[in-house]
Coordinates of C-alpha atoms in Angstrom, one line a residue:
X149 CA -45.2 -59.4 41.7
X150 CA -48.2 -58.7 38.7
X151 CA -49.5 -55.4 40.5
X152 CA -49.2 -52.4 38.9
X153 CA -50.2 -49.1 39.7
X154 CA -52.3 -47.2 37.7
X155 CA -51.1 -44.3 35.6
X156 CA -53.7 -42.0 38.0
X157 CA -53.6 -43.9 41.0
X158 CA -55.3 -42.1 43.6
X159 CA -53.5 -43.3 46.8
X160 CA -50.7 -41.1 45.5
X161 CA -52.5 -37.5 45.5
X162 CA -51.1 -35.8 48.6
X163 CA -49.7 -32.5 48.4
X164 CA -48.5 -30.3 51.8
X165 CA -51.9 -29.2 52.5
X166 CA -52.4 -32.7 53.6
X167 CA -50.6 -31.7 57.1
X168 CA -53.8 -28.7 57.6
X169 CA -56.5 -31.5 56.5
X170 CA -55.2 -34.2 58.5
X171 CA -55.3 -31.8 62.2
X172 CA -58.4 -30.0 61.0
X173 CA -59.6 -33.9 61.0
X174 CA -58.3 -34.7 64.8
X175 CA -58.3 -31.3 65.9
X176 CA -60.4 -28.8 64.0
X177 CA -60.9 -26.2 67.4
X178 CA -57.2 -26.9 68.3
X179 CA -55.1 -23.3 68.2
X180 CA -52.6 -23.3 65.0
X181 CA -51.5 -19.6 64.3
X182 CA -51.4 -16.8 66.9
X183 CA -51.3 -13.7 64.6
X184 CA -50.0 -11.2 66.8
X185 CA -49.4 -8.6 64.0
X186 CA -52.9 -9.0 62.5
X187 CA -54.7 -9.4 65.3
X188 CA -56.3 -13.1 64.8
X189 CA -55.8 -16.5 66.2
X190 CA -56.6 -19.1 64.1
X191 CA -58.0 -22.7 65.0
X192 CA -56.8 -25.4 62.3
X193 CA -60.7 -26.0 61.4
X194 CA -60.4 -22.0 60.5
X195 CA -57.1 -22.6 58.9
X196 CA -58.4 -25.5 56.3
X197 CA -61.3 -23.3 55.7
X198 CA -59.9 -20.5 54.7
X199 CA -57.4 -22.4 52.3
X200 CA -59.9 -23.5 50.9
X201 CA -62.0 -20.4 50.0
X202 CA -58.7 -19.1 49.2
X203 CA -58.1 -21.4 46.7
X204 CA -61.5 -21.3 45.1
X205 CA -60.7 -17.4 44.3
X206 CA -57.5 -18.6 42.7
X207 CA -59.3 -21.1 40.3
X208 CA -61.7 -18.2 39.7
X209 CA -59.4 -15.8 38.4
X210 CA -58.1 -18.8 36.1
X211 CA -55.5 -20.3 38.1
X212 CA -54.8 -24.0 37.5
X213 CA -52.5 -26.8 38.4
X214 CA -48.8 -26.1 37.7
X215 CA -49.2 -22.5 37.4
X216 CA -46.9 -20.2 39.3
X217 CA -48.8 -18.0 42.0
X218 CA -46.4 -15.1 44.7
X219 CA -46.8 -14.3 47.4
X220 CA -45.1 -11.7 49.6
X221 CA -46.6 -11.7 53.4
X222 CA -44.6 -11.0 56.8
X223 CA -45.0 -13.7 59.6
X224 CA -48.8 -13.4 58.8
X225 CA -51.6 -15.7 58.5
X226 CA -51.8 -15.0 55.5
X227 CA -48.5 -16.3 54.3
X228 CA -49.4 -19.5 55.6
X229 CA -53.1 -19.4 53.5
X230 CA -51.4 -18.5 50.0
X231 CA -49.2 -22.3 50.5
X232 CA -51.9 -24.3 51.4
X233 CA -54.4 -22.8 49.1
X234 CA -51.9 -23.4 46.2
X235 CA -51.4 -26.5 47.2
X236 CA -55.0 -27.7 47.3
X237 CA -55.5 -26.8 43.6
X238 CA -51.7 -27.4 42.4
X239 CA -50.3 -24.4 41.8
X240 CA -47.0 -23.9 42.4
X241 CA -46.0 -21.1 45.2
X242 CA -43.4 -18.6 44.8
X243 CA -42.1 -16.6 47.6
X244 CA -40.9 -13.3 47.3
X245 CA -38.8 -11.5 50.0
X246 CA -40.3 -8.5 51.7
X247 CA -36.9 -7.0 52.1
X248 CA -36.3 -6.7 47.9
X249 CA -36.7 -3.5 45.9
X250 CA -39.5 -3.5 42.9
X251 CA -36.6 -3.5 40.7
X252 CA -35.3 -6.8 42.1
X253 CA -38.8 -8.4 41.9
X254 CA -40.1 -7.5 38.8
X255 CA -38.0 -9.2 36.9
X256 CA -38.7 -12.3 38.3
X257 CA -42.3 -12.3 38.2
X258 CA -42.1 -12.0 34.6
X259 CA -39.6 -14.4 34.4
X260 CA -41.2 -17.3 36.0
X261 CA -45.1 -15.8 34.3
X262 CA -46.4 -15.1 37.7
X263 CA -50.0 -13.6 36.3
X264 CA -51.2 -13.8 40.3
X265 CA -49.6 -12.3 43.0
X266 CA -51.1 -12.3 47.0
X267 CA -49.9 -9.7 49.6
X268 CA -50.5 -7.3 51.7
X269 CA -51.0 -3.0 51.8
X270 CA -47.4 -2.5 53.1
X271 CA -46.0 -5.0 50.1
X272 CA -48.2 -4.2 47.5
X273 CA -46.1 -1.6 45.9
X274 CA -43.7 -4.8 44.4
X275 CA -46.1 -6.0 42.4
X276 CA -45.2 -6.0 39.0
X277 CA -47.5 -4.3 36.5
X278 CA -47.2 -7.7 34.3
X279 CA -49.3 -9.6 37.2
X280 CA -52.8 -9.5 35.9
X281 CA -54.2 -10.1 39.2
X282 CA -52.8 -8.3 42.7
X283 CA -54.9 -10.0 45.9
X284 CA -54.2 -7.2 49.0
X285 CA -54.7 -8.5 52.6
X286 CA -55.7 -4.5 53.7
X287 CA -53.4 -2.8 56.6
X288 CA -54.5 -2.1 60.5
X289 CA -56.1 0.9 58.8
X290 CA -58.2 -0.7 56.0
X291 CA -55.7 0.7 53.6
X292 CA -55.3 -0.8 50.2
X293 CA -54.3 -0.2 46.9
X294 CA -57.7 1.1 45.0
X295 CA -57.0 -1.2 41.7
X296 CA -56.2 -4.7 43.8
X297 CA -58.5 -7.4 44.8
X298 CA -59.3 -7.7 48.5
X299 CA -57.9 -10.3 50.1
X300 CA -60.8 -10.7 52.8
X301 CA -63.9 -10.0 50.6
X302 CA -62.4 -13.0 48.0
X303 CA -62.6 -15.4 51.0
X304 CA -65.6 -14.2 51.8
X305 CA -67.4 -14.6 48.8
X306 CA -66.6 -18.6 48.5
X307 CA -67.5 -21.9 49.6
X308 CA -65.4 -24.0 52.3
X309 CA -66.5 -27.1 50.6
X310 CA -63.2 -29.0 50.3
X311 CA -61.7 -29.3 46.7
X312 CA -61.2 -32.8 45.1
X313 CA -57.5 -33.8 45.5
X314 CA -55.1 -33.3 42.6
X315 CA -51.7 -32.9 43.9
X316 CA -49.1 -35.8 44.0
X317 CA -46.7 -36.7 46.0
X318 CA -44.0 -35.7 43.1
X319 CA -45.7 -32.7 41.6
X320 CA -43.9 -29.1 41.9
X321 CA -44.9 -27.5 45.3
X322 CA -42.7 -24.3 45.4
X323 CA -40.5 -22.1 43.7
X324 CA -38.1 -21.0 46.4
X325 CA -35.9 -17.8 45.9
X326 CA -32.3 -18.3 46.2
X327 CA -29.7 -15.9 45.9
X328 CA -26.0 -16.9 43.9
X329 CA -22.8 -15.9 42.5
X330 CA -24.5 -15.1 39.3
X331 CA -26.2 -12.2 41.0
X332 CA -29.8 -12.8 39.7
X333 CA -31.6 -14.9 41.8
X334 CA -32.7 -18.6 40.9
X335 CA -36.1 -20.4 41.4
X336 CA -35.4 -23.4 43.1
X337 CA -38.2 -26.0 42.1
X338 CA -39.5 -28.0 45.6
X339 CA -41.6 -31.4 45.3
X340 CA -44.6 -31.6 48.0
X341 CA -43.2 -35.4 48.6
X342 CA -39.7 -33.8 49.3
X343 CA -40.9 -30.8 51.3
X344 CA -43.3 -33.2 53.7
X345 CA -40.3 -35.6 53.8
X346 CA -38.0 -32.8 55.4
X347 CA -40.7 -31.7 57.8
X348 CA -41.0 -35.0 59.5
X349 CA -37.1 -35.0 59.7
X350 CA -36.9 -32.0 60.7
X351 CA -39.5 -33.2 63.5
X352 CA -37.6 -35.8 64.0
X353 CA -34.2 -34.4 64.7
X354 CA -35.4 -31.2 66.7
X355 CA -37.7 -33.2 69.3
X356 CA -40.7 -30.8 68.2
X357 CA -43.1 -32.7 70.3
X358 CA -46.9 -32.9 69.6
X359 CA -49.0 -29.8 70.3
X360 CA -45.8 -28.1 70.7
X361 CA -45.7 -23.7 71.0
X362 CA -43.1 -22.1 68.6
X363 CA -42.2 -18.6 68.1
X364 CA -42.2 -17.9 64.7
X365 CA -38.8 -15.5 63.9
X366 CA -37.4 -16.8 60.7
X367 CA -39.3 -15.1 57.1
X368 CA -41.9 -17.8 56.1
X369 CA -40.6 -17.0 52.5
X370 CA -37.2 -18.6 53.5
X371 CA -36.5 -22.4 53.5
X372 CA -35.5 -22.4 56.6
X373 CA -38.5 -20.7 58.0
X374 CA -41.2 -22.5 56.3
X375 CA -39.4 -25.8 56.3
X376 CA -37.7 -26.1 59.4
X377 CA -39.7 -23.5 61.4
X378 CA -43.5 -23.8 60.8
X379 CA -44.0 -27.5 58.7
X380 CA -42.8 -29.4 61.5
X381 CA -45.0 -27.9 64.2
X382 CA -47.9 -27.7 62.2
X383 CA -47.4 -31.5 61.5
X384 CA -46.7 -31.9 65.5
X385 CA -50.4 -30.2 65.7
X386 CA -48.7 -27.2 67.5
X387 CA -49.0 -23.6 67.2
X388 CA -47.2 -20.4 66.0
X389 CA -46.9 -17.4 67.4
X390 CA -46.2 -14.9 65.1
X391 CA -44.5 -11.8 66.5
X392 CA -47.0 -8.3 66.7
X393 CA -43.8 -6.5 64.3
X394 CA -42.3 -7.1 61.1
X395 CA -38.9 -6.8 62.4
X396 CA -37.2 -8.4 64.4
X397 CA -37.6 -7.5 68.6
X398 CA -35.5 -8.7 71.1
X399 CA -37.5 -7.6 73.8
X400 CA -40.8 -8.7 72.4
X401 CA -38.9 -12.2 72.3
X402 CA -37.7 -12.0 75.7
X403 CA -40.8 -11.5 77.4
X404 CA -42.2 -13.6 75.2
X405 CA -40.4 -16.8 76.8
X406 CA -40.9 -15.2 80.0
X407 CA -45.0 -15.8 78.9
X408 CA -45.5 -18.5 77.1
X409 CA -44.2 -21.9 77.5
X410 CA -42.6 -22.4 74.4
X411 CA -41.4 -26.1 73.4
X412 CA -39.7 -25.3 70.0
X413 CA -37.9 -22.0 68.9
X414 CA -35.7 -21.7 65.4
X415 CA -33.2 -18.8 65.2
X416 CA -30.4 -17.7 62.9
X417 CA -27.3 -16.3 64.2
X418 CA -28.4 -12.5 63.5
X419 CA -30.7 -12.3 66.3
X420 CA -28.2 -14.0 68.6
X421 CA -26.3 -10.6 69.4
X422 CA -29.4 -8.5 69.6
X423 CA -31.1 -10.5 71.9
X424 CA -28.1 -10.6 74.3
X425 CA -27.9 -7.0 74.0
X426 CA -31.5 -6.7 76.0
X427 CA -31.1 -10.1 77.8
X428 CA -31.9 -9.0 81.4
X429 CA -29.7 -12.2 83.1
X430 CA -32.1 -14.4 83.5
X431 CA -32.5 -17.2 82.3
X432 CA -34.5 -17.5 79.1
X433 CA -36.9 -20.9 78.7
X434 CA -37.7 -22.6 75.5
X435 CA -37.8 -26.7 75.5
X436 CA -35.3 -27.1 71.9
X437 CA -33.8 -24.1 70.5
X438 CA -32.2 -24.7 66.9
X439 CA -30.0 -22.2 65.0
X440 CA -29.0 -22.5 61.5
X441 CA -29.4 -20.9 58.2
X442 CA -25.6 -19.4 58.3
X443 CA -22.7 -20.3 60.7
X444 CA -22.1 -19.7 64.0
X445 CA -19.1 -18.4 65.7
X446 CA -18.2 -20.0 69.1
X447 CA -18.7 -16.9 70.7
X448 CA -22.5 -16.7 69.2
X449 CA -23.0 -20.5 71.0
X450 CA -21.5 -19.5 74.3
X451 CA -23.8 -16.5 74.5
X452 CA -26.9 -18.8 73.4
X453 CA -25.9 -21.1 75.6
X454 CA -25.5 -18.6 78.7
X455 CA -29.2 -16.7 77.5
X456 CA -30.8 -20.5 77.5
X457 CA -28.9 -22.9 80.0
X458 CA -31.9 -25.0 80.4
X459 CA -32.4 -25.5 76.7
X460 CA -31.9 -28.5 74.6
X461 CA -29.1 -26.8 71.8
X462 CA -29.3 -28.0 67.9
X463 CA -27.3 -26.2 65.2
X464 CA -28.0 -27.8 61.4
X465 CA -27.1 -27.0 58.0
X466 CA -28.3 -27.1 54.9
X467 CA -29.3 -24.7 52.1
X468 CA -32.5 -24.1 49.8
X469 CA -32.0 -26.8 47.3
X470 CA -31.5 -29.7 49.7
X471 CA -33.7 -28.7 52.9
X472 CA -31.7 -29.7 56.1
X473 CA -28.4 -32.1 55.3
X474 CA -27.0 -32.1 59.0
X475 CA -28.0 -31.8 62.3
X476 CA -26.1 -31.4 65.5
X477 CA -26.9 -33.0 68.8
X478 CA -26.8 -30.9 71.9
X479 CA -24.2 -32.6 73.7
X480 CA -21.7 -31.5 71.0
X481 CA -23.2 -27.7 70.6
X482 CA -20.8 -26.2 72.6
X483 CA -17.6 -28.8 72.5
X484 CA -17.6 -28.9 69.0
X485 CA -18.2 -25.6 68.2
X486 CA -16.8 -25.4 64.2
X487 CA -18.5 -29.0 63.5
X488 CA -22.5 -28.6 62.2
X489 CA -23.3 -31.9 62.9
X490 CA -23.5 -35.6 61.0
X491 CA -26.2 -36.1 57.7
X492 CA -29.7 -36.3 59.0
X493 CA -32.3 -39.3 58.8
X494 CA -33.3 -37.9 55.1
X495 CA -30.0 -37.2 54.0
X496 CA -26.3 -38.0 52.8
X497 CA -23.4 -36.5 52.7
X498 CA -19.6 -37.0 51.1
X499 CA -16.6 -35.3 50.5
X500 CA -15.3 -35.3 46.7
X501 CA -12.5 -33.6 45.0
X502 CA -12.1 -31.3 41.9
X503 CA -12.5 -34.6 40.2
X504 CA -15.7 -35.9 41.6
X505 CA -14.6 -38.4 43.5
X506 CA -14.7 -39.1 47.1
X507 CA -11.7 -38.4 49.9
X508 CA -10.5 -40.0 52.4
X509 CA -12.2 -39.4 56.4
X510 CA -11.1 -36.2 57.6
X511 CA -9.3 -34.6 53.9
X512 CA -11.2 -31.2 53.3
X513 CA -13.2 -31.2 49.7
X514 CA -16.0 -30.4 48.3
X515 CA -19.6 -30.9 50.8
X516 CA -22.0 -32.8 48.2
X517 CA -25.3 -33.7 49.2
X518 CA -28.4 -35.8 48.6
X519 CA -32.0 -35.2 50.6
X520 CA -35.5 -36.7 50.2
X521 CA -36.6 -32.8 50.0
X522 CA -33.8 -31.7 47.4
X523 CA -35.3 -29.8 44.8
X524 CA -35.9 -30.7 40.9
X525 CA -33.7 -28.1 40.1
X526 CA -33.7 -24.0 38.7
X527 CA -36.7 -23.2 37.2
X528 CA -35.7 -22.0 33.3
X529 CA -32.5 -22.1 34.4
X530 CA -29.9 -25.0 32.6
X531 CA -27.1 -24.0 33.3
X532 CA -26.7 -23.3 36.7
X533 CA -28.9 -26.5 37.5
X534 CA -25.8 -28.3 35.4
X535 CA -23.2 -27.3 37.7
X536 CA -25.5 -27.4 40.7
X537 CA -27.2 -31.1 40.2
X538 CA -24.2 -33.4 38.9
X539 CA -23.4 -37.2 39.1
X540 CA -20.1 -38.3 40.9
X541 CA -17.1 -39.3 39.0
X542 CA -17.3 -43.5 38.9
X543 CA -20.5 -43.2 41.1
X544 CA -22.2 -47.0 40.6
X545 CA -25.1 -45.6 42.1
X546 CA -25.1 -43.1 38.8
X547 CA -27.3 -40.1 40.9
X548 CA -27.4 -36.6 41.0
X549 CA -25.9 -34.6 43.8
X550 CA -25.8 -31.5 45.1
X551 CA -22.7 -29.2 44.8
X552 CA -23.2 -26.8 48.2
X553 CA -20.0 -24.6 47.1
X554 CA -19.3 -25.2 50.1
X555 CA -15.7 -27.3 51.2
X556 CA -15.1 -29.2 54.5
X557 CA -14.2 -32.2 56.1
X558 CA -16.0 -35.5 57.2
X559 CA -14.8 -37.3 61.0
X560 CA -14.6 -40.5 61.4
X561 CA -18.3 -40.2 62.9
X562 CA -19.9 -39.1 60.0
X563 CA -19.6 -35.2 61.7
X564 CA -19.2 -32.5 59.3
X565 CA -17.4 -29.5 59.6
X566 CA -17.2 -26.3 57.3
X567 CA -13.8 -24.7 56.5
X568 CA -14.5 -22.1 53.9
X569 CA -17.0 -21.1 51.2
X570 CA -16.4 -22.0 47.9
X571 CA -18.9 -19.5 46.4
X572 CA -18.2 -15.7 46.8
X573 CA -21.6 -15.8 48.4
X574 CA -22.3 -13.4 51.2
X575 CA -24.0 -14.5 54.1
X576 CA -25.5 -11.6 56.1
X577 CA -28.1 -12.2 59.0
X578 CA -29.3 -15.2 57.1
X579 CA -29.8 -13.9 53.9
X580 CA -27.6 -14.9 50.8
X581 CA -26.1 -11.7 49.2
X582 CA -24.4 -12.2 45.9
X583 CA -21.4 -10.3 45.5
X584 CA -21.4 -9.4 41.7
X585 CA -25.2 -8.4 42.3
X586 CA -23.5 -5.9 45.1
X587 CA -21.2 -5.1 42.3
X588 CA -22.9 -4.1 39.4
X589 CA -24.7 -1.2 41.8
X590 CA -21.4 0.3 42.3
X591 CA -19.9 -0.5 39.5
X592 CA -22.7 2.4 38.2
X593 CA -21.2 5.2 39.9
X594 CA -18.7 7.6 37.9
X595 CA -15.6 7.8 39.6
X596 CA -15.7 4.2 40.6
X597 CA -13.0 2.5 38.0
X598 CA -13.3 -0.8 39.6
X599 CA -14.3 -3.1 42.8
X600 CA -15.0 -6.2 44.6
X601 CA -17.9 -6.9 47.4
X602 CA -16.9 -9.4 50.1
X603 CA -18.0 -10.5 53.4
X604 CA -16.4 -9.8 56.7
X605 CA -16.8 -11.7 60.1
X606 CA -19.3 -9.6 62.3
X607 CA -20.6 -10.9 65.5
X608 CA -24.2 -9.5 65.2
X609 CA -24.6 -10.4 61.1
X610 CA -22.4 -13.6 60.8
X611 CA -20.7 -11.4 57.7
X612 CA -21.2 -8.2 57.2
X613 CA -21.5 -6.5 53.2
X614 CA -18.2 -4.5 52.5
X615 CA -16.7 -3.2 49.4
X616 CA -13.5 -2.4 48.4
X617 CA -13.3 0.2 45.2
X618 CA -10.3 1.7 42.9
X619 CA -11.6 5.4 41.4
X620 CA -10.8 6.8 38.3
X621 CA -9.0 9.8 40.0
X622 CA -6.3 9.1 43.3
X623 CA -7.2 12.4 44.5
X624 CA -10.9 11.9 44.4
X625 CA -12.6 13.3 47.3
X626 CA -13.5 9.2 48.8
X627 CA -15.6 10.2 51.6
X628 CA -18.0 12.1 49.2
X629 CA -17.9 8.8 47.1
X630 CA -18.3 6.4 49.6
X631 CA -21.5 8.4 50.6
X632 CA -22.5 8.4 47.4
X633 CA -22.5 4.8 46.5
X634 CA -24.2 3.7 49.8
X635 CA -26.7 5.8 48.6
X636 CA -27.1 4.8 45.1
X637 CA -26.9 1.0 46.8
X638 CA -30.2 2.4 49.1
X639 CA -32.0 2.9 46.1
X640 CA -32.0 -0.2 44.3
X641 CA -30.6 -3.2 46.9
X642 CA -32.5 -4.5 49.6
X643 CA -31.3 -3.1 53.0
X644 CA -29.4 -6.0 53.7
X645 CA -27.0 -6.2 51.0
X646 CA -25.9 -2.6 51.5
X647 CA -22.7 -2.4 52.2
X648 CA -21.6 -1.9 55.6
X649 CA -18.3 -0.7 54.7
X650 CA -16.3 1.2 51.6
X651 CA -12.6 0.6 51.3
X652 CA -10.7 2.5 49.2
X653 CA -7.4 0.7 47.5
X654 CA -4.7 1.6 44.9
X655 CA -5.3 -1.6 43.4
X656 CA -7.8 -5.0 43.4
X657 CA -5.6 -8.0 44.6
X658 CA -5.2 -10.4 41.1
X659 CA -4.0 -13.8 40.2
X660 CA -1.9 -14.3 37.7
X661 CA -5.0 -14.8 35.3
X662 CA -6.5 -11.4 36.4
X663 CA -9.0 -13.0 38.6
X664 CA -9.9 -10.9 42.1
X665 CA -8.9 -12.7 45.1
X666 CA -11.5 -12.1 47.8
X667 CA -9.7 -14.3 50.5
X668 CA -6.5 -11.5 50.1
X669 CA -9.3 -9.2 50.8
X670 CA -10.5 -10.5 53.8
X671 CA -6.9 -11.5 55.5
X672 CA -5.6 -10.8 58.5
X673 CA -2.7 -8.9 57.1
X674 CA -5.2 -6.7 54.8
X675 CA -7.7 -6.0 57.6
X676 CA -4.6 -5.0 59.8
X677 CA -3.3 -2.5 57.0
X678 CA -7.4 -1.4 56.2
X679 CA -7.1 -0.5 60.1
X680 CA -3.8 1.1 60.2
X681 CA -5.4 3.7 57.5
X682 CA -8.6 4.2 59.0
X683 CA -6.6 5.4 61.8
X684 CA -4.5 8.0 59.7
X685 CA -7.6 9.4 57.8
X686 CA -9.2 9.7 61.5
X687 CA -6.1 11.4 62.6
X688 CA -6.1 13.9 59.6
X689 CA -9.7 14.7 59.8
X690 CA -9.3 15.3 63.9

């Protein structure tokens, strides 16, 4: 063949705004966001437009391709504006997580030279004072803060004359916050090629049908929001409905099936319990309801499956720098409750050893993975994009792959199952909490010689933040401490990594090397003894 592309070749430049062009083409008056806590409904014609005048402002305040632009925005509009405008001029989003403290954010804008930052009057106060330019979508109230840049008068003031095309399909699209065992969070670096990719499988796999109605529950600045729980039904030229609150309502959901006829609904295994707790006993309706972003326990599926007994029942797995890896079919929801599901139709997974190299079906090793949406890597970050991103031991295919930290088994039908975390990697209601971040907060406090944060099973959170601490003095007055430290953990952790629970030992379980051993920690025999003095302490204080 003598054709070759051009260097520039147009009939590359697509980025993910391409899914708002192509339905505000077909569909322009067609329903795309229901913005309950705003108060506006959104047509995808309206959508595209104001993406567009959005990213005008951006270029106006100097904003150019490959430039790194936040956001922080609820289930909002808005949030949906900031990635398509970047996208339409090639800069790259990044995401920040309502739920983090300004002391947890501002380092990370200056480290990744964030000099724009979008969000709104209940948000603003984690912008950084190194972003040169803070864009405020104002409250119910008009409320803003007096030095930012308003969000609505910026739209206002530009044209909705579509911007030439610049993005390609292997350009940077996102830098996606991702919590680890290092305790600072990484930037993991999404392609718009791999991002559309993992819509369309995520389409695919979850049946969202075309026009479908979705609630939206899962944060937008998560992967699994964005990526599994708007993208697809955008693509599908459905519509979202975001919820009227910023947290989480059972009850607003429940009547909210009882309303709408919703095809397509994405939950994580945190809002399992509460919803149950105000289920009224009937039946709850929603076409294909998929749950994933942390493990399930079979209890969790039986109670989903009780709430929804005319629903189609995914679960799938997969993590921020790979998108989805495996997906689940309904018929195996509930009889294989342990299993997540076999590789999905833009993935593949193996097995491998310490070594690097594959096991045999059904021997428990390290999960690996490869994904058409599987990110670049950490953004300024070698090292752990090293130990993340590595080639197989005697792989002919010679590729990267990614190490999940996670170790299970492969059937003989391709079905994977999870036995344990490899990383000390918290996973409460979703969200990743790093144990040595957890750590270092009460590792501050005086009398605290030393200690070790750890997850627990919990029914409602998946795993719920606990601590175990050594002090400086055996006759230290513990429940004075153990106030103490949640309360220095209030002031600079995000509400979720908190810890739940305080345990107070003699000594940290070591191996021989001096290592902590978490698993000890979380034993049946330990919880048994941690129970057995709970119970003395209650009987002394009664």
């Amino acid at each position: 063949m003598s054709f070759t592309e051009p260097p520039h070749s147009e009939r590359r430049l697509s980025g993910i705004d391409f899914i708002i062009r192509r339905a505000a083409d077909l569909y322009p008056a067609r329903l795309a966001i229901d913005d309950r806590l705003r108060g506006r409904r959104l047509s995808y014609g309206e959508l595209y437009s104001r993406s567009i005048r959005l990213a005008r402002a951006l270029t106006r305040l100097g904003v150019g391709k490959g430039d790194p632009v936040a956001y922080a925005f609820f289930n909002e509009h808005a949030s949906l504006e900031a990635v398509f405008a970047c996208s339409m001029i090639g800069a790259v989003a990044v995401p920040i997580n309502g739920r983090l403290q300004p002391t947890e954010v501002g380092p990370y804008l200056r480290k990744h030279s964030c000099a724009v930052m979008m969000t709104n009057a209940e948000l603003a106060h984690l912008a950084d004072p190194a972003v040169s330019s803070t864009i405020v979508l104002r409250d119910a109230q008009g409320q803003a803060p007096h030095h930012a840049l308003d969000y609505e008068a910026l739209l206002a003031a530009e044209s909705e004359q579509p911007l030439p095309a610049v993005v390609r399909w292997e350009d940077p699209y996102m830098m996606a916050m991702t919590g680890g065992t290092t305790g600072s969070p990484k930037a993991a670096v999404w392609s718009h090629g791999g991002a559309m990719m993992d819509a369309l499988s995520v389409a695919l796999h979850m049946g969202v049908r075309r026009g479908a109605c979705s609630v939206c529950l899962a944060p937008t600045y998560h992967a699994a929001g964005l990526g599994w729980g708007v993208m697809p039904v955008l693509w599908q030229g459905g519509y979202l409905i975001m919820p009227p609150s910023a947290t989480f309502s059972a009850a607003f959901l429940q009547d909210e099936l009882r309303r709408s006829a919703v095809d397509y609904l994405l939950v994580v295994p945190a809002l399992i319990e509460p919803l149950h707790d105000v289920w009224d006993g009937e039946p709850l309706r929603a076409g294909n309801v998929c749950v994933t972003s942390a493990p399930t326990t079979p209890a969790q599926r039986a109670k989903l499956a009780l709430m929804f007994p005319d629903s189609e029942l995914i679960a799938g797995y997969g993590m921020t720098e790979t998108f989805s890896m495996t997906v689940q079919s309904p018929a195996e929801f509930l009889e294989m409750s342990l299993a997540v599901g076999e590789p999905s139709a833009a993935s593949r997974v193996r097995i491998v050893n310490d070594d690097g190299r594959p096991v045999p079906v059904g021997t428990v090793g390290h999960i690996v993975g490869r994904t058409q949406g599987m990110c670049f890597g950490y953004d300024l970050d070698e090292e752990n994009t090293r130990s993340t991103f590595r080639r197989l031991t005697d792989d002919s295919e010679n590729l990267e792959w990614v190490f999940t930290g996670d170790i299970g088994f492969l059937d003989e039908e391709g079905r994977l199952t999870i036995v344990d975390r490899a990383k000390d990697v918290i996973i409460s209601g979703g969200e990743n909490v790093a144990s040595v971040e957890v750590e270092a907060v009460v590792a501050v406090h005086p009398l605290v010689r030393e200690c070790a944060a750890f997850g627990l099973p919990d029914e409602r959170w998946g795993e719920r933040v606990t601590v175990a601490i050594v002090t400086r003095d055996p006759a230290s007055d513990l429940r004075g401490i153990g106030c103490e430290v949640i309360a220095q953990c209030r002031k600079q952790l995000a509400g979720y990594k908190v810890p739940k629970e305080i345990v107070f030992l003699d000594a940290l379980p070591r191996t021989p090397f001096g290592k902590v051993v978490k698993r000890r920690l979380q034993s049946a025999e330990f919880l048994q003894r941690f129970n057995a003095a709970q119970l003395r302490e209650r009987e002394r204080s009664g």
